[in-house]
PDB file of C-alpha atoms in Angstrom:
ATOM      1  CA  MET T1436      53.100 151.043-182.437  1.00 87.00           C
ATOM      2  CA  ARG T1437      50.284 153.171-181.032  1.00 90.00           C
ATOM      3  CA  ILE T1438      50.202 154.311-177.395  1.00 91.00           C
ATOM      4  CA  LEU T1439      46.788 153.985-175.746  1.00 92.00           C
ATOM      5  CA  ASN T1440      47.813 154.698-172.150  1.00 92.00           C
ATOM      6  CA  ILE T1441      51.142 155.286-170.466  1.00 94.00           C
ATOM      7  CA  ILE T1442      51.931 156.274-166.904  1.00 96.00           C
ATOM      8  CA  ASP T1443      55.029 156.319-164.690  1.00 95.00           C
ATOM      9  CA  HIS T1444      55.135 155.904-160.889  1.00 96.00           C
ATOM     10  CA  ILE T1445      58.292 156.469-158.813  1.00 94.00           C
ATOM     11  CA  LEU T1446      59.443 153.984-156.160  1.00 94.00           C
ATOM     12  CA  ASP T1447      61.743 156.100-153.971  1.00 91.00           C
ATOM     13  CA  LYS T1448      63.442 153.705-151.568  1.00 89.00           C
ATOM     14  CA  ASP T1449      65.665 156.448-150.125  1.00 85.00           C
ATOM     15  CA  SER T1450      62.679 158.392-148.790  1.00 88.00           C
ATOM     16  CA  GLY T1451      60.493 155.311-148.331  1.00 90.00           C
ATOM     17  CA  ASN T1452      57.728 156.742-150.488  1.00 92.00           C
ATOM     18  CA  VAL T1453      55.867 155.989-153.686  1.00 94.00           C
ATOM     19  CA  VAL T1454      55.305 159.057-155.860  1.00 94.00           C
ATOM     20  CA  LEU T1455      52.148 158.284-157.836  1.00 95.00           C
ATOM     21  CA  SER T1456      51.610 160.204-161.036  1.00 94.00           C
ATOM     22  CA  GLN T1457      48.126 161.714-161.073  1.00 92.00           C
ATOM     23  CA  LYS T1458      48.022 161.967-164.829  1.00 92.00           C
ATOM     24  CA  GLU T1459      49.143 159.884-167.787  1.00 93.00           C
ATOM     25  CA  ILE T1460      52.059 160.841-170.015  1.00 93.00           C
ATOM     26  CA  PRO T1461      50.719 162.426-173.239  1.00 93.00           C
ATOM     27  CA  LYS T1462      50.218 159.806-175.966  1.00 89.00           C
ATOM     28  CA  ASP T1463      52.047 161.979-178.506  1.00 89.00           C
ATOM     29  CA  ASN T1464      55.303 162.049-176.510  1.00 90.00           C
ATOM     30  CA  LEU T1465      57.568 160.606-179.205  1.00 90.00           C
ATOM     31  CA  GLU T1466      60.585 160.050-176.949  1.00 91.00           C
ATOM     32  CA  VAL T1467      58.587 157.965-174.480  1.00 91.00           C
ATOM     33  CA  SER T1468      56.907 156.096-177.337  1.00 91.00           C
ATOM     34  CA  LYS T1469      60.332 155.206-178.794  1.00 92.00           C
ATOM     35  CA  TYR T1470      61.529 154.134-175.341  1.00 91.00           C
ATOM     36  CA  VAL T1471      58.574 151.772-174.874  1.00 93.00           C
ATOM     37  CA  GLU T1472      58.948 150.369-178.386  1.00 92.00           C
ATOM     38  CA  LYS T1473      62.631 149.563-177.822  1.00 92.00           C
ATOM     39  CA  VAL T1474      61.931 148.017-174.420  1.00 92.00           C
ATOM     40  CA  ILE T1475      59.332 145.699-175.993  1.00 93.00           C
ATOM     41  CA  GLU T1476      61.683 144.799-178.869  1.00 92.00           C
ATOM     42  CA  LYS T1477      64.440 143.981-176.371  1.00 91.00           C
ATOM     43  CA  LEU T1478      62.098 141.674-174.438  1.00 93.00           C
ATOM     44  CA  PHE T1479      61.219 139.757-177.603  1.00 91.00           C
ATOM     45  CA  ARG T1480      64.961 139.288-178.270  1.00 90.00           C
ATOM     46  CA  SER T1481      65.687 137.871-174.833  1.00 90.00           C
ATOM     47  CA  GLU T1482      64.783 134.966-172.573  1.00 91.00           C
ATOM     48  CA  TYR T1483      61.468 135.125-170.776  1.00 93.00           C
ATOM     49  CA  LEU T1484      58.897 132.905-169.073  1.00 92.00           C
ATOM     50  CA  GLU T1485      55.502 132.520-170.708  1.00 93.00           C
ATOM     51  CA  LEU T1486      52.481 131.581-168.589  1.00 93.00           C
ATOM     52  CA  ASP T1487      48.700 131.521-168.942  1.00 93.00           C
ATOM     53  CA  LEU T1488      47.204 134.848-167.871  1.00 93.00           C
ATOM     54  CA  GLN T1489      44.535 133.157-165.753  1.00 91.00           C
ATOM     55  CA  ARG T1490      47.264 131.719-163.517  1.00 90.00           C
ATOM     56  CA  ILE T1491      48.064 135.226-162.284  1.00 93.00           C
ATOM     57  CA  PRO T1492      44.981 137.075-160.965  1.00 90.00           C
ATOM     58  CA  MET T1493      47.061 140.138-160.069  1.00 91.00           C
ATOM     59  CA  LEU T1494      47.814 140.634-163.775  1.00 92.00           C
ATOM     60  CA  ALA T1495      44.505 139.379-165.170  1.00 91.00           C
ATOM     61  CA  GLN T1496      42.824 142.427-163.630  1.00 87.00           C
ATOM     62  CA  PHE T1497      44.791 144.705-165.971  1.00 88.00           C
ATOM     63  CA  TRP T1498      43.246 143.024-168.984  1.00 84.00           C
ATOM     64  CA  GLN T1499      39.792 142.623-167.518  1.00 79.00           C
ATOM     65  CA  GLY T1500      39.674 146.140-166.094  1.00 65.00           C
ATOM     66  CA  SER T1501      41.461 148.132-168.781  1.00 58.00           C
ATOM     67  CA  ASP T1502      38.990 151.013-168.240  1.00 68.00           C
ATOM     68  CA  ASP T1503      40.519 151.495-164.769  1.00 87.00           C
ATOM     69  CA  PHE T1504      44.091 151.626-166.058  1.00 90.00           C
ATOM     70  CA  GLN T1505      45.195 154.492-163.781  1.00 91.00           C
ATOM     71  CA  GLN T1506      43.669 152.901-160.692  1.00 92.00           C
ATOM     72  CA  ASN T1507      45.167 149.490-161.492  1.00 93.00           C
ATOM     73  CA  THR T1508      48.643 150.971-161.925  1.00 94.00           C
ATOM     74  CA  GLU T1509      48.457 152.820-158.609  1.00 95.00           C
ATOM     75  CA  LYS T1510      47.470 149.713-156.662  1.00 94.00           C
ATOM     76  CA  PHE T1511      50.141 147.620-158.365  1.00 95.00           C
ATOM     77  CA  ALA T1512      52.852 150.229-157.652  1.00 96.00           C
ATOM     78  CA  LEU T1513      51.924 150.494-153.969  1.00 96.00           C
ATOM     79  CA  ASP T1514      51.826 146.711-153.528  1.00 96.00           C
ATOM     80  CA  TYR T1515      55.094 146.274-155.422  1.00 95.00           C
ATOM     81  CA  PHE T1516      56.831 148.853-153.232  1.00 96.00           C
ATOM     82  CA  GLU T1517      55.626 147.111-150.075  1.00 94.00           C
ATOM     83  CA  ALA T1518      57.082 143.858-151.415  1.00 93.00           C
ATOM     84  CA  ILE T1519      60.547 145.237-152.202  1.00 93.00           C
ATOM     85  CA  LYS T1520      61.186 147.944-149.623  1.00 90.00           C
ATOM     86  CA  VAL T1521      62.770 145.626-147.026  1.00 89.00           C
ATOM     87  CA  HIS T1522      65.126 143.997-149.543  1.00 91.00           C
ATOM     88  CA  GLU T1523      68.324 146.015-149.526  1.00 88.00           C
ATOM     89  CA  LYS T1524      69.607 144.599-152.813  1.00 90.00           C
ATOM     90  CA  ILE T1525      66.580 145.710-154.836  1.00 92.00           C
ATOM     91  CA  PRO T1526      67.223 149.252-156.072  1.00 90.00           C
ATOM     92  CA  GLY T1527      64.614 151.965-156.263  1.00 90.00           C
ATOM     93  CA  GLY T1528      63.240 152.810-159.650  1.00 91.00           C
ATOM     94  CA  ASP T1529      60.285 153.759-161.750  1.00 93.00           C
ATOM     95  CA  LEU T1530      57.376 151.494-162.629  1.00 96.00           C
ATOM     96  CA  LEU T1531      56.406 152.278-166.200  1.00 96.00           C
ATOM     97  CA  PHE T1532      52.964 151.033-167.254  1.00 96.00           C
ATOM     98  CA  PHE T1533      51.885 151.068-170.888  1.00 95.00           C
ATOM     99  CA  ASN T1534      48.853 149.963-172.857  1.00 94.00           C
ATOM    100  CA  VAL T1535      49.725 149.803-176.553  1.00 93.00           C
ATOM    101  CA  GLU T1536      48.658 148.514-179.940  1.00 91.00           C
ATOM    102  CA  LEU T1537      51.548 146.899-181.806  1.00 88.00           C
ATOM    103  CA  ASP T1538      52.217 147.158-185.533  1.00 86.00           C
ATOM    104  CA  ASP T1539      50.403 143.864-186.150  1.00 87.00           C
ATOM    105  CA  LEU T1540      47.340 145.396-184.401  1.00 84.00           C
ATOM    106  CA  SER T1541      47.696 143.087-181.400  1.00 88.00           C
ATOM    107  CA  HIS T1542      47.064 144.700-178.036  1.00 91.00           C
ATOM    108  CA  VAL T1543      49.447 144.342-175.066  1.00 94.00           C
ATOM    109  CA  ILE T1544      49.772 145.813-171.589  1.00 95.00           C
ATOM    110  CA  GLY T1545      53.243 146.124-170.124  1.00 96.00           C
ATOM    111  CA  ILE T1546      54.882 146.835-166.769  1.00 97.00           C
ATOM    112  CA  ALA T1547      58.595 147.654-166.732  1.00 95.00           C
ATOM    113  CA  LYS T1548      60.590 148.134-163.509  1.00 95.00           C
ATOM    114  CA  LEU T1549      63.264 150.653-164.451  1.00 92.00           C
ATOM    115  CA  ASP T1550      66.055 150.171-161.903  1.00 89.00           C
ATOM    116  CA  TYR T1551      68.030 153.272-161.001  1.00 81.00           C
ATOM    117  CA  THR T1552      71.737 153.366-161.740  1.00 82.00           C
ATOM    118  CA  GLN T1553      74.386 155.850-160.657  1.00 77.00           C
ATOM    119  CA  ARG T1554      76.017 158.164-163.191  1.00 81.00           C
ATOM    120  CA  TYR T1555      78.104 161.307-162.992  1.00 86.00           C
ATOM    121  CA  ILE T1556      76.643 164.397-164.634  1.00 82.00           C
ATOM    122  CA  HIS T1557      77.603 168.061-164.859  1.00 85.00           C
ATOM    123  CA  ASN T1558      75.724 170.573-162.757  1.00 83.00           C
ATOM    124  CA  VAL T1559      75.692 174.351-163.106  1.00 86.00           C
ATOM    125  CA  GLU T1560      75.977 176.106-159.721  1.00 85.00           C
ATOM    126  CA  TYR T1561      76.571 179.617-158.450  1.00 86.00           C
ATOM    127  CA  ASP T1562      79.040 180.558-155.718  1.00 82.00           C
ATOM    128  CA  ASP T1563      78.524 184.213-154.698  1.00 83.00           C
ATOM    129  CA  ASP T1564      77.137 185.007-158.141  1.00 83.00           C
ATOM    130  CA  VAL T1565      80.078 183.238-159.802  1.00 87.00           C
ATOM    131  CA  LEU T1566      79.069 180.428-162.171  1.00 91.00           C
ATOM    132  CA  VAL T1567      80.734 177.100-161.376  1.00 86.00           C
ATOM    133  CA  ASN T1568      80.407 173.999-163.566  1.00 86.00           C
ATOM    134  CA  ASN T1569      80.502 171.091-161.143  1.00 86.00           C
ATOM    135  CA  ILE T1570      80.420 167.298-161.489  1.00 86.00           C
ATOM    136  CA  VAL T1571      77.936 165.448-159.292  1.00 82.00           C
ATOM    137  CA  LYS T1572      76.682 161.906-158.907  1.00 83.00           C
ATOM    138  CA  ASN T1573      73.066 161.304-159.927  1.00 79.00           C
ATOM    139  CA  ASN T1574      71.559 158.249-158.222  1.00 78.00           C
ATOM    140  CA  SER T1575      68.333 158.158-160.266  1.00 77.00           C
ATOM    141  CA  ILE T1576      69.425 157.481-163.841  1.00 81.00           C
ATOM    142  CA  LEU T1577      67.015 155.247-165.737  1.00 79.00           C
ATOM    143  CA  PRO T1578      68.381 152.422-167.925  1.00 82.00           C
ATOM    144  CA  SER T1579      68.618 152.921-171.661  1.00 82.00           C
ATOM    145  CA  PRO T1580      66.126 150.714-173.563  1.00 78.00           C
ATOM    146  CA  GLY T1581      69.026 149.058-175.395  1.00 75.00           C
ATOM    147  CA  GLN T1582      70.264 147.614-172.092  1.00 77.00           C
ATOM    148  CA  GLY T1583      67.012 145.782-171.605  1.00 75.00           C
ATOM    149  CA  VAL T1584      64.851 145.857-168.493  1.00 88.00           C
ATOM    150  CA  LYS T1585      65.716 143.326-165.786  1.00 91.00           C
ATOM    151  CA  ASN T1586      62.140 142.976-164.535  1.00 94.00           C
ATOM    152  CA  MET T1587      59.326 143.322-167.055  1.00 95.00           C
ATOM    153  CA  ILE T1588      55.848 141.942-167.708  1.00 96.00           C
ATOM    154  CA  LEU T1589      53.987 141.863-171.018  1.00 96.00           C
ATOM    155  CA  ILE T1590      50.310 140.841-171.008  1.00 95.00           C
ATOM    156  CA  ASP T1591      48.074 139.890-173.917  1.00 92.00           C
ATOM    157  CA  GLN T1592      44.611 138.352-173.973  1.00 90.00           C
ATOM    158  CA  GLU T1593      45.831 134.873-173.038  1.00 92.00           C
ATOM    159  CA  LYS T1594      49.507 134.902-172.075  1.00 94.00           C
ATOM    160  CA  VAL T1595      51.951 136.695-169.795  1.00 95.00           C
ATOM    161  CA  LYS T1596      55.613 137.075-170.680  1.00 96.00           C
ATOM    162  CA  ILE T1597      57.897 137.667-167.699  1.00 95.00           C
ATOM    163  CA  ARG T1598      61.538 138.678-167.706  1.00 94.00           C
ATOM    164  CA  GLU T1599      62.983 138.856-164.212  1.00 94.00           C
ATOM    165  CA  GLN T1600      66.128 138.969-162.132  1.00 92.00           C
ATOM    166  CA  GLN T1601      66.702 137.280-158.799  1.00 92.00           C
ATOM    167  CA  TYR T1602      68.049 139.481-155.990  1.00 92.00           C
ATOM    168  CA  THR T1603      70.015 137.923-153.136  1.00 92.00           C
ATOM    169  CA  GLY T1604      70.960 139.739-149.932  1.00 87.00           C
ATOM    170  CA  GLU T1605      70.727 139.593-146.160  1.00 86.00           C
ATOM    171  CA  SER T1606      66.939 139.566-146.528  1.00 82.00           C
ATOM    172  CA  GLY T1607      67.186 136.360-148.562  1.00 87.00           C
ATOM    173  CA  LYS T1608      66.318 135.683-152.187  1.00 90.00           C
ATOM    174  CA  TRP T1609      63.622 137.630-154.015  1.00 93.00           C
ATOM    175  CA  LEU T1610      62.063 136.798-157.360  1.00 93.00           C
ATOM    176  CA  MET T1611      59.168 138.823-158.759  1.00 94.00           C
ATOM    177  CA  SER T1612      57.215 135.829-160.090  1.00 94.00           C
ATOM    178  CA  LYS T1613      57.418 133.863-156.841  1.00 92.00           C
ATOM    179  CA  ASP T1614      57.577 136.516-154.133  1.00 92.00           C
ATOM    180  CA  PHE T1615      55.265 139.162-155.550  1.00 94.00           C
ATOM    181  CA  LEU T1616      53.036 137.694-158.258  1.00 94.00           C
ATOM    182  CA  ASN T1617      52.564 134.554-156.119  1.00 91.00           C
ATOM    183  CA  ILE T1618      52.885 132.181-159.062  1.00 91.00           C
ATOM    184  CA  ALA T1619      52.837 128.575-157.912  1.00 85.00           C
ATOM    185  CA  ALA T1620      55.437 126.246-159.436  1.00 81.00           C
ATOM    186  CA  VAL T1621      57.370 128.836-161.426  1.00 84.00           C
ATOM    187  CA  PRO T1622      59.013 126.974-164.344  1.00 84.00           C
ATOM    188  CA  THR T1623      62.786 127.051-164.570  1.00 87.00           C
ATOM    189  CA  LYS T1624      64.427 129.124-167.267  1.00 89.00           C
ATOM    190  CA  VAL T1625      65.215 127.375-170.526  1.00 91.00           C
ATOM    191  CA  SER T1626      68.869 128.396-170.133  1.00 91.00           C
ATOM    192  CA  THR T1627      68.949 126.673-166.716  1.00 92.00           C
ATOM    193  CA  ASP T1628      67.527 123.479-168.213  1.00 93.00           C
ATOM    194  CA  VAL T1629      70.097 123.610-171.026  1.00 92.00           C
ATOM    195  CA  LYS T1630      72.935 123.896-168.502  1.00 93.00           C
ATOM    196  CA  GLN T1631      71.637 120.809-166.697  1.00 94.00           C
ATOM    197  CA  ILE T1632      71.234 118.932-169.997  1.00 94.00           C
ATOM    198  CA  LYS T1633      74.814 119.730-171.003  1.00 91.00           C
ATOM    199  CA  LYS T1634      76.159 118.819-167.565  1.00 92.00           C
ATOM    200  CA  SER T1635      74.364 115.451-167.634  1.00 93.00           C
ATOM    201  CA  ILE T1636      75.627 114.672-171.131  1.00 92.00           C
ATOM    202  CA  GLN T1637      79.190 115.527-170.171  1.00 89.00           C
ATOM    203  CA  LYS T1638      79.069 113.324-167.083  1.00 90.00           C
ATOM    204  CA  ILE T1639      77.523 110.348-168.890  1.00 91.00           C
ATOM    205  CA  SER T1640      79.809 110.657-171.912  1.00 88.00           C
ATOM    206  CA  GLU T1641      82.836 110.326-169.643  1.00 85.00           C
ATOM    207  CA  LYS T1642      81.413 107.000-168.496  1.00 84.00           C
ATOM    208  CA  TYR T1643      80.263 105.568-171.849  1.00 77.00           C
ATOM    209  CA  ASP T1644      82.086 107.472-174.560  1.00 63.00           C
ATOM    210  CA  ASP T1645      85.719 107.614-175.639  1.00 56.00           C
ATOM    211  CA  ALA T1646      85.180 110.858-177.550  1.00 58.00           C
ATOM    212  CA  ASP T1647      86.980 113.965-176.333  1.00 63.00           C
ATOM    213  CA  ASP T1648      85.162 116.729-174.466  1.00 70.00           C
ATOM    214  CA  PHE T1649      85.083 119.020-177.471  1.00 72.00           C
ATOM    215  CA  ALA T1650      83.445 116.430-179.712  1.00 75.00           C
ATOM    216  CA  VAL T1651      80.716 115.787-177.145  1.00 83.00           C
ATOM    217  CA  THR T1652      80.150 119.512-176.576  1.00 81.00           C
ATOM    218  CA  SER T1653      79.929 120.160-180.307  1.00 82.00           C
ATOM    219  CA  LYS T1654      77.451 117.321-180.873  1.00 85.00           C
ATOM    220  CA  THR T1655      75.298 118.582-178.002  1.00 90.00           C
ATOM    221  CA  GLN T1656      75.316 122.157-179.271  1.00 87.00           C
ATOM    222  CA  GLN T1657      74.480 121.012-182.792  1.00 87.00           C
ATOM    223  CA  ALA T1658      71.625 118.793-181.560  1.00 91.00           C
ATOM    224  CA  ILE T1659      70.100 121.592-179.436  1.00 92.00           C
ATOM    225  CA  HIS T1660      70.295 124.028-182.335  1.00 91.00           C
ATOM    226  CA  ASP T1661      68.785 121.566-184.814  1.00 91.00           C
ATOM    227  CA  SER T1662      65.946 120.664-182.453  1.00 93.00           C
ATOM    228  CA  LEU T1663      65.092 124.344-182.020  1.00 92.00           C
ATOM    229  CA  GLU T1664      65.375 125.043-185.742  1.00 90.00           C
ATOM    230  CA  ASN T1665      63.215 122.071-186.773  1.00 91.00           C
ATOM    231  CA  ASP T1666      60.568 121.933-184.031  1.00 91.00           C
ATOM    232  CA  GLY T1667      60.900 125.064-181.872  1.00 92.00           C
ATOM    233  CA  VAL T1668      61.520 122.924-178.758  1.00 93.00           C
ATOM    234  CA  ILE T1669      64.415 121.103-177.096  1.00 94.00           C
ATOM    235  CA  ASP T1670      63.734 117.413-177.686  1.00 95.00           C
ATOM    236  CA  ASN T1671      65.944 115.460-175.295  1.00 94.00           C
ATOM    237  CA  ASP T1672      65.238 112.105-176.989  1.00 93.00           C
ATOM    238  CA  TYR T1673      66.573 113.581-180.226  1.00 94.00           C
ATOM    239  CA  ILE T1674      69.622 115.008-178.415  1.00 93.00           C
ATOM    240  CA  ALA T1675      70.332 111.604-176.824  1.00 93.00           C
ATOM    241  CA  ASP T1676      70.137 109.892-180.240  1.00 92.00           C
ATOM    242  CA  VAL T1677      72.574 112.404-181.774  1.00 91.00           C
ATOM    243  CA  VAL T1678      75.105 112.466-178.941  1.00 90.00           C
ATOM    244  CA  PHE T1679      75.063 108.847-177.765  1.00 90.00           C
ATOM    245  CA  GLU T1680      74.110 107.228-181.109  1.00 87.00           C
ATOM    246  CA  GLN T1681      73.829 103.441-180.503  1.00 84.00           C
ATOM    247  CA  LYS T1682      74.731 103.517-176.793  1.00 89.00           C
ATOM    248  CA  GLU T1683      71.327 102.589-175.365  1.00 90.00           C
ATOM    249  CA  GLU T1684      72.533 102.377-171.761  1.00 91.00           C
ATOM    250  CA  ALA T1685      73.901 105.916-171.980  1.00 91.00           C
ATOM    251  CA  LYS T1686      70.599 107.158-173.418  1.00 92.00           C
ATOM    252  CA  ALA T1687      68.636 105.504-170.615  1.00 92.00           C
ATOM    253  CA  GLU T1688      70.889 106.968-167.929  1.00 93.00           C
ATOM    254  CA  PHE T1689      70.637 110.420-169.543  1.00 93.00           C
ATOM    255  CA  LYS T1690      66.827 110.288-169.491  1.00 91.00           C
ATOM    256  CA  ASP T1691      66.882 109.053-165.900  1.00 93.00           C
ATOM    257  CA  GLN T1692      69.082 111.960-164.814  1.00 92.00           C
ATOM    258  CA  LEU T1693      66.786 114.484-166.510  1.00 93.00           C
ATOM    259  CA  ALA T1694      63.769 112.981-164.760  1.00 93.00           C
ATOM    260  CA  LYS T1695      65.514 113.329-161.390  1.00 92.00           C
ATOM    261  CA  LYS T1696      66.168 116.999-162.191  1.00 91.00           C
ATOM    262  CA  ALA T1697      62.494 117.511-163.193  1.00 91.00           C
ATOM    263  CA  ILE T1698      63.426 118.323-166.787  1.00 93.00           C
ATOM    264  CA  GLU T1699      60.756 117.285-169.271  1.00 91.00           C
ATOM    265  CA  PRO T1700      61.617 115.023-172.249  1.00 92.00           C
ATOM    266  CA  VAL T1701      60.543 117.924-174.459  1.00 93.00           C
ATOM    267  CA  VAL T1702      61.395 121.385-173.114  1.00 93.00           C
ATOM    268  CA  THR T1703      58.974 124.073-174.278  1.00 91.00           C
ATOM    269  CA  VAL T1704      60.818 127.185-175.464  1.00 92.00           C
ATOM    270  CA  PRO T1705      58.740 130.407-175.380  1.00 90.00           C
ATOM    271  CA  ASN T1706      61.210 132.324-177.540  1.00 87.00           C
ATOM    272  CA  ALA T1707      62.709 129.709-179.853  1.00 89.00           C
ATOM    273  CA  ASN T1708      64.199 132.270-182.275  1.00 88.00           C
ATOM    274  CA  TYR T1709      66.308 133.783-179.493  1.00 89.00           C
ATOM    275  CA  PHE T1710      67.699 130.421-178.403  1.00 88.00           C
ATOM    276  CA  GLU T1711      68.198 129.186-181.954  1.00 87.00           C
ATOM    277  CA  LYS T1712      70.385 132.216-182.617  1.00 87.00           C
ATOM    278  CA  LYS T1713      72.148 131.797-179.274  1.00 86.00           C
ATOM    279  CA  TYR T1714      73.148 128.206-180.024  1.00 84.00           C
ATOM    280  CA  GLU T1715      73.994 128.612-183.696  1.00 84.00           C
ATOM    281  CA  ARG T1716      77.636 129.314-182.835  1.00 82.00           C
ATOM    282  CA  GLN T1717      80.173 127.359-180.787  1.00 79.00           C
ATOM    283  CA  LYS T1718      82.809 129.233-178.822  1.00 79.00           C
ATOM    284  CA  ILE T1719      86.093 127.326-178.629  1.00 76.00           C
ATOM    285  CA  LYS T1720      88.561 128.417-175.947  1.00 76.00           C
ATOM    286  CA  LEU T1721      92.117 127.077-176.294  1.00 74.00           C
ATOM    287  CA  ASP T1722      94.614 126.616-173.459  1.00 75.00           C
ATOM    288  CA  ASN T1723      96.860 129.315-174.916  1.00 76.00           C
ATOM    289  CA  GLY T1724      94.128 131.946-174.510  1.00 77.00           C
ATOM    290  CA  ILE T1725      92.903 131.999-178.119  1.00 80.00           C
ATOM    291  CA  GLU T1726      89.135 131.988-178.566  1.00 80.00           C
ATOM    292  CA  ILE T1727      87.381 131.015-181.803  1.00 79.00           C
ATOM    293  CA  ASN T1728      83.695 131.596-182.500  1.00 80.00           C
ATOM    294  CA  VAL T1729      82.597 129.013-185.069  1.00 79.00           C
ATOM    295  CA  PRO T1730      79.168 128.695-186.744  1.00 80.00           C
ATOM    296  CA  ILE T1731      77.626 125.313-185.902  1.00 76.00           C
ATOM    297  CA  SER T1732      77.174 124.616-189.622  1.00 75.00           C
ATOM    298  CA  LEU T1733      80.966 124.635-190.132  1.00 77.00           C
ATOM    299  CA  LEU T1734      82.008 122.433-187.218  1.00 72.00           C
ATOM    300  CA  LYS T1735      81.704 119.225-189.269  1.00 70.00           C
ATOM    301  CA  ASN T1736      83.084 120.766-192.439  1.00 72.00           C
ATOM    302  CA  ARG T1737      86.725 119.690-192.728  1.00 73.00           C
ATOM    303  CA  ASP T1738      87.184 122.101-195.601  1.00 76.00           C
ATOM    304  CA  ALA T1739      86.578 124.960-193.154  1.00 78.00           C
ATOM    305  CA  ILE T1740      88.001 123.796-189.803  1.00 77.00           C
ATOM    306  CA  GLU T1741      89.749 120.643-188.640  1.00 75.00           C
ATOM    307  CA  PHE T1742      90.829 119.357-185.244  1.00 73.00           C
ATOM    308  CA  GLU T1743      93.957 117.188-185.236  1.00 73.00           C
ATOM    309  CA  THR T1744      95.166 115.122-182.290  1.00 71.00           C
ATOM    310  CA  ASN T1745      98.936 115.342-181.915  1.00 75.00           C
ATOM    311  CA  PRO T1746     101.201 112.441-180.757  1.00 79.00           C
ATOM    312  CA  ASP T1747     101.595 114.107-177.342  1.00 76.00           C
ATOM    313  CA  GLY T1748      97.820 114.185-176.843  1.00 67.00           C
ATOM    314  CA  SER T1749      97.377 117.889-177.523  1.00 71.00           C
ATOM    315  CA  THR T1750      94.960 119.157-180.163  1.00 72.00           C
ATOM    316  CA  SER T1751      95.717 121.437-183.104  1.00 75.00           C
ATOM    317  CA  VAL T1752      93.012 123.548-184.715  1.00 77.00           C
ATOM    318  CA  VAL T1753      93.454 124.125-188.439  1.00 81.00           C
ATOM    319  CA  ILE T1754      91.345 126.839-190.088  1.00 82.00           C
ATOM    320  CA  LYS T1755      91.166 126.425-193.851  1.00 79.00           C
ATOM    321  CA  ASN T1756      90.177 128.319-196.989  1.00 75.00           C
ATOM    322  CA  VAL T1757      90.051 131.754-195.419  1.00 75.00           C
ATOM    323  CA  GLY T1758      89.476 134.341-198.094  1.00 69.00           C
ATOM    324  CA  SER T1759      90.417 137.360-195.985  1.00 66.00           C
ATOM    325  CA  LEU T1760      91.044 138.326-192.375  1.00 62.00           C
ATOM    326  CA  LYS T1761      89.108 141.064-190.609  1.00 67.00           C
ATOM    327  CA  SER T1762      90.005 142.584-187.256  1.00 61.00           C
ATOM    328  CA  ASN T1763      87.588 144.449-185.005  1.00 62.00           C
ATOM    329  CA  PHE T1764      88.996 147.160-182.781  1.00 56.00           C
TER     330      PHE T1764
END
């Protein structure tokens, strides 16, 4: 990755001021370069919205006016601070702006809101010329790049990737895409759609299917994973065929419920690799507190794991052909 421009502005909510940097961070600052690289990598390994750049004039100006990078960052930081200063749940932080060339030679512009966190640090003080090592609370610690950034924007020539967090307090709800970027009809998160899909399947299966909850859940998880792996989308017609098989009334009711919830028959997934990995394992939680994390590929393999229904209605889980046991501490 090659840094072209990078600048950091401070949003100090305690003092009610924006501290604008008058100069960019040197391009050869290796620590900052590593930080930006890890922040970008973390975004690509997470869930984000992806929208056409032209839908968001406030961000399109960064691409169209890249020669005025410093000026664009200052205006954005001032406007952003005005938007968040009255919301008590939104912490202060830094706005880190970067213009970089990635390893594949593609060019992206990024904006990362680095929320402050509180940490205790040591502080060297003097009391009447006597050195005292003290412990104090620092309220302006920036997040490590490995934690990921809760609110981040990545812009290329055509698309905008947005990762964001909703804040809820006495001032109401605040979402960057809706309440600052003024994006009309913000699409729901893929994970939110998946929750609704699973909930609808569970409800309908109780009406039409005699299968137990675990069997339905496993089929659904497998179908979602396979749809992502094969086509990079969540195809709800395919999921209905897998879960409900020949039950046409159940399929019709499932599709009707999705339509009422404004979920498309085919859900576009901006980061299919992330979701494919997320749904490639099924977590099984037993009543006795035991949890088992099973790869989807093994759920139907009776040589690896088997679920037996006991005469009293309880279920036994039998794990087979285990070569060795490993324990993580």
